[in-house]
């Protein structure tokens, strides 16, 4: 049941909007459902409800596709060559819990491990992003699509760099060591609390680069395509693919400089 990447991106956008509207409606009365990797890694009831909605809509529209969701884990594995949906029902859960606006729904379609389409919907910010492999990435402004291009900043000293922190103490000790060395060398750092937005903002040029150790596929899949279709390299350090060890996104020239700086700091190697 393959469909074009553009059609899959449209499905991701429509379902992302529906989940985003549900989450926005519940924004004032957030209920905690539990914690995950550490006591500060929150799950809200809305994370679960949005994932249930997305999973149901996809099952109705695309029976037989695979599914990987942050909250429910791997539900179905697709046959080779068919679509698997990779879903973060709310990226930026801590922001959502505190009533901050930087959170989003991220839905990607991948085939054989390659993301071919995705949408990121941030209703409290009024921002929507879509991307399809080879088809570019776009900010959707009402019914107008604005094509994205990442920044051309190639000087590390003038780069605005987004990053994030994991929820485990040992990981944060390492991440603190890395940013303590990096922050005097760049224009500034940003930590918005939603990795998918960091990556979309690389695509839109709102930041020059993003890096984070420990991201999961659902944090990265849809928004990574938004960044790469806008001209960014999205990968790990030293020629590795983006993964748990490191996700780094920037235009090719800045990517090379950050790759060298982060590799020298062993930013993907400990913690
Ligand atoms: C988190 C956010 C955060 C990043 C963490 C992620 P969640 O996802 O993207 O910005 O720093 O590594 O786990 O928990 O809000 O879905």
Coordinates of C-alpha atoms and ligand atoms in Angstrom, one line a residue:
X1 CA 0.0 0.0 0.0
X2 CA 2.8 2.4 -0.8
X3 CA 1.8 6.0 -1.7
X4 CA 3.8 9.0 -2.8
X5 CA 5.9 10.7 -0.1
X6 CA 3.8 13.9 -0.7
X7 CA 0.6 12.0 0.0
X8 CA 2.1 10.5 3.1
X9 CA 3.2 13.9 4.3
X10 CA -0.4 15.2 3.8
X11 CA -1.7 12.3 5.9
X12 CA 0.8 13.1 8.7
X13 CA -0.2 16.7 8.6
X14 CA -3.9 16.1 8.8
X15 CA -3.6 13.6 11.6
X16 CA -1.0 15.8 13.4
X17 CA -3.4 18.7 13.3
X18 CA -6.1 16.6 14.9
X19 CA -3.8 15.3 17.7
X20 CA -2.5 18.9 18.1
X21 CA -6.0 20.3 18.5
X22 CA -6.8 17.6 21.1
X23 CA -3.7 18.5 23.1
X24 CA -4.3 22.2 22.8
X25 CA -7.8 21.7 24.1
X26 CA -6.4 19.9 27.2
X27 CA -3.5 22.4 27.8
X28 CA -5.1 24.0 30.8
X29 CA -5.7 20.8 32.8
X30 CA -2.7 18.5 32.3
X31 CA -2.9 15.2 34.1
X32 CA 0.3 13.3 34.9
X33 CA 0.2 9.6 33.9
X34 CA 3.7 8.6 35.1
X35 CA 7.4 8.8 34.5
X36 CA 9.8 7.0 32.1
X37 CA 13.6 7.0 32.1
X38 CA 13.9 8.9 35.3
X39 CA 11.6 10.6 37.8
X40 CA 11.8 13.9 35.9
X41 CA 11.0 12.3 32.5
X42 CA 7.2 12.9 32.4
X43 CA 4.3 11.2 30.6
X44 CA 1.0 13.0 30.6
X45 CA -2.4 11.4 30.0
X46 CA -2.5 13.6 26.9
X47 CA 0.7 12.0 25.5
X48 CA -1.1 8.7 25.7
X49 CA -4.5 10.0 24.4
X50 CA -2.8 11.7 21.4
X51 CA -0.8 8.6 20.6
X52 CA -4.0 6.5 20.8
X53 CA -5.8 8.9 18.4
X54 CA -2.9 8.9 15.9
X55 CA -2.6 5.2 16.0
X56 CA -6.3 4.7 15.4
X57 CA -6.5 7.2 12.5
X58 CA -3.5 5.6 10.8
X59 CA -4.9 2.1 11.3
X60 CA -8.2 3.3 9.7
X61 CA -6.5 5.0 6.8
X62 CA -3.6 2.7 6.3
X63 CA -4.3 -0.8 7.6
X64 CA -1.2 -2.9 7.4
X65 CA 1.4 -0.2 7.9
X66 CA 3.9 -0.5 10.8
X67 CA 3.8 1.8 13.8
X68 CA 6.4 3.0 16.3
X69 CA 5.1 5.3 19.0
X70 CA 7.0 6.9 21.9
X71 CA 4.4 5.9 24.4
X72 CA 3.3 2.4 23.2
X73 CA 6.6 1.2 21.7
X74 CA 6.8 -0.9 18.6
X75 CA 3.3 -2.1 17.9
X76 CA 3.6 -3.5 14.4
X77 CA 6.6 -4.3 12.2
X78 CA 6.0 -3.7 8.5
X79 CA 7.0 -6.0 5.6
X80 CA 10.2 -4.9 3.8
X81 CA 9.4 -2.0 1.4
X82 CA 6.3 -1.0 3.2
X83 CA 5.6 2.0 5.5
X84 CA 6.3 2.3 9.2
X85 CA 4.9 5.4 11.0
X86 CA 7.2 6.9 13.7
X87 CA 5.3 9.1 16.1
X88 CA 6.0 11.4 19.0
X89 CA 2.5 12.4 20.2
X90 CA 3.9 15.3 22.2
X91 CA 7.5 16.3 21.9
X92 CA 8.3 18.8 24.6
X93 CA 6.2 17.1 27.3
X94 CA 7.8 19.1 30.1
X95 CA 6.9 22.3 28.3
X96 CA 3.4 21.0 27.8
X97 CA 3.1 20.2 31.5
X98 CA 4.3 23.7 32.5
X99 CA 2.0 25.5 30.1
X100 CA 4.8 26.6 27.9
X101 CA 4.0 26.8 24.1
X102 CA 7.1 25.0 22.7
X103 CA 5.7 21.5 22.2
X104 CA 4.6 19.7 19.0
X105 CA 3.1 16.5 17.5
X106 CA 5.6 14.8 15.2
X107 CA 4.6 12.1 12.7
X108 CA 6.9 10.5 10.1
X109 CA 6.6 7.8 7.5
X110 CA 9.6 5.6 6.8
X111 CA 10.4 2.8 4.5
X112 CA 13.2 0.3 5.3
X113 CA 14.5 2.7 7.9
X114 CA 14.6 5.8 5.6
X115 CA 12.2 8.7 6.5
X116 CA 10.3 9.6 3.3
X117 CA 7.6 12.0 4.7
X118 CA 6.7 13.8 7.9
X119 CA 4.8 16.6 9.6
X120 CA 5.4 18.5 12.8
X121 CA 2.5 20.5 14.2
X122 CA 3.0 23.0 17.1
X123 CA -0.5 24.4 17.8
X124 CA 0.4 26.6 20.7
X125 CA 3.0 28.4 18.5
X126 CA 0.7 28.3 15.4
X127 CA 3.4 26.5 13.4
X128 CA 3.1 23.5 11.0
X129 CA 6.0 21.9 9.0
X130 CA 5.9 19.3 6.4
X131 CA 8.5 17.5 4.3
X132 CA 8.8 14.7 1.8
X133 CA 11.9 13.0 0.6
X134 CA 13.2 14.9 -2.5
X135 CA 10.2 17.2 -2.4
X136 CA 11.5 19.9 0.0
X137 CA 10.2 21.1 3.4
X138 CA 7.7 23.7 4.1
X139 CA 6.2 25.9 6.7
X140 CA 2.4 25.7 6.3
X141 CA 0.9 29.1 6.9
X142 CA -2.8 28.7 6.8
X143 CA -3.2 27.3 3.3
X144 CA 0.0 28.8 1.9
X145 CA 3.2 26.7 1.9
X146 CA 6.5 28.5 2.3
X147 CA 9.5 26.6 1.2
X148 CA 12.3 26.3 3.8
X149 CA 16.0 26.8 3.5
X150 CA 18.4 26.4 6.4
X151 CA 20.8 29.2 7.3
X152 CA 24.1 29.7 5.4
X153 CA 26.0 30.7 8.5
X154 CA 29.3 28.9 8.3
X155 CA 31.3 30.6 11.1
X156 CA 31.0 28.7 14.3
X157 CA 31.7 31.9 16.3
X158 CA 28.5 33.4 14.9
X159 CA 26.3 30.3 15.0
X160 CA 23.2 30.1 17.1
X161 CA 23.1 26.5 18.2
X162 CA 20.1 24.6 19.7
X163 CA 20.7 21.7 22.0
X164 CA 18.8 19.6 24.6
X165 CA 19.5 17.4 27.7
X166 CA 18.4 13.9 28.5
X167 CA 16.7 13.0 31.7
X168 CA 19.3 10.9 33.4
X169 CA 21.8 12.6 35.8
X170 CA 25.0 10.9 34.3
X171 CA 24.0 12.0 30.8
X172 CA 23.4 15.6 32.0
X173 CA 26.8 15.7 33.7
X174 CA 28.4 14.9 30.3
X175 CA 26.1 17.3 28.4
X176 CA 27.0 20.0 30.9
X177 CA 30.7 19.4 30.3
X178 CA 30.2 19.6 26.5
X179 CA 28.2 22.9 26.5
X180 CA 30.6 24.5 29.1
X181 CA 33.4 24.2 26.5
X182 CA 31.2 25.0 23.5
X183 CA 29.3 28.1 24.7
X184 CA 32.3 30.5 24.6
X185 CA 33.0 29.5 21.0
X186 CA 29.5 30.2 19.5
X187 CA 27.1 33.1 19.2
X188 CA 24.9 31.5 21.8
X189 CA 23.1 28.3 22.7
X190 CA 19.3 27.7 22.9
X191 CA 17.4 25.0 24.7
X192 CA 13.7 25.2 23.8
X193 CA 12.7 21.8 25.3
X194 CA 11.4 20.1 22.2
X195 CA 14.0 18.5 19.9
X196 CA 11.6 18.2 17.0
X197 CA 11.2 22.0 17.1
X198 CA 14.9 22.5 17.3
X199 CA 15.3 20.5 14.1
X200 CA 12.4 22.3 12.3
X201 CA 14.1 25.6 13.3
X202 CA 17.3 24.5 11.7
X203 CA 15.2 24.0 8.6
X204 CA 13.6 27.4 8.8
X205 CA 16.9 29.2 9.8
X206 CA 15.6 30.2 13.2
X207 CA 18.7 28.6 14.6
X208 CA 21.9 27.7 12.7
X209 CA 22.4 24.3 14.1
X210 CA 21.1 21.7 16.5
X211 CA 22.9 18.8 18.4
X212 CA 21.8 16.4 21.1
X213 CA 23.0 13.1 22.4
X214 CA 20.3 10.5 23.3
X215 CA 17.5 11.4 20.9
X216 CA 15.1 8.7 20.0
X217 CA 13.7 8.0 16.5
X218 CA 10.4 9.6 17.2
X219 CA 12.2 12.9 18.3
X220 CA 14.1 13.0 15.1
X221 CA 12.3 11.3 12.3
X222 CA 9.8 13.9 11.0
X223 CA 11.7 17.0 12.0
X224 CA 15.1 15.6 10.8
X225 CA 13.5 15.4 7.3
X226 CA 12.3 19.0 7.6
X227 CA 15.9 20.0 8.3
X228 CA 17.5 17.9 5.6
X229 CA 15.0 18.8 2.9
X230 CA 15.9 22.5 3.8
X231 CA 19.5 21.8 3.0
X232 CA 20.9 20.7 6.3
X233 CA 23.1 17.7 6.9
X234 CA 21.4 15.6 9.7
X235 CA 23.8 12.9 10.9
X236 CA 26.0 11.7 13.8
X237 CA 29.6 12.5 14.4
X238 CA 32.6 11.2 12.3
X239 CA 30.4 9.9 9.4
X240 CA 28.0 8.0 11.6
X241 CA 24.3 8.2 10.9
X242 CA 22.1 10.2 13.3
X243 CA 21.2 8.0 16.3
X244 CA 21.2 7.7 20.0
X245 CA 24.8 8.6 20.2
X246 CA 24.4 12.0 18.5
X247 CA 22.1 13.9 16.2
X248 CA 23.7 17.0 14.7
X249 CA 22.0 19.2 12.0
X250 CA 23.4 22.2 10.2
X251 CA 24.3 23.4 6.7
X252 CA 27.2 21.3 5.4
X253 CA 30.0 23.8 6.2
X254 CA 28.8 24.5 9.8
X255 CA 28.1 20.8 10.2
X256 CA 31.8 20.0 9.5
X257 CA 32.9 22.5 12.1
X258 CA 30.6 21.3 14.8
X259 CA 31.4 17.7 14.0
X260 CA 35.1 18.5 14.6
X261 CA 34.4 20.5 17.8
X262 CA 32.0 17.9 19.3
X263 CA 34.2 15.0 18.3
X264 CA 37.2 16.6 20.0
X265 CA 35.0 16.9 23.1
X266 CA 33.9 13.2 22.7
X267 CA 30.3 14.5 22.9
X268 CA 28.9 11.2 21.7
X269 CA 31.1 8.9 23.7
X270 CA 30.3 9.1 27.4
X271 CA 27.3 9.5 29.8
Ligands
LIG1 C1 12.4 15.4 24.9 C2 12.5 16.7 24.2 C3 13.7 17.5 24.7 C4 15.0 16.7 24.5 C5 14.8 15.3 25.2 C6 13.6 14.6 24.6 P1 9.9 14.5 25.2 O1 11.3 14.7 24.3 O2 12.6 16.6 22.8 O3 13.9 18.7 24.0 O4 16.1 17.4 25.1 O5 16.0 14.6 24.9 O6 13.5 13.4 25.3 O7 10.2 13.7 26.4 O8 9.4 15.8 25.5 O9 9.0 13.7 24.2

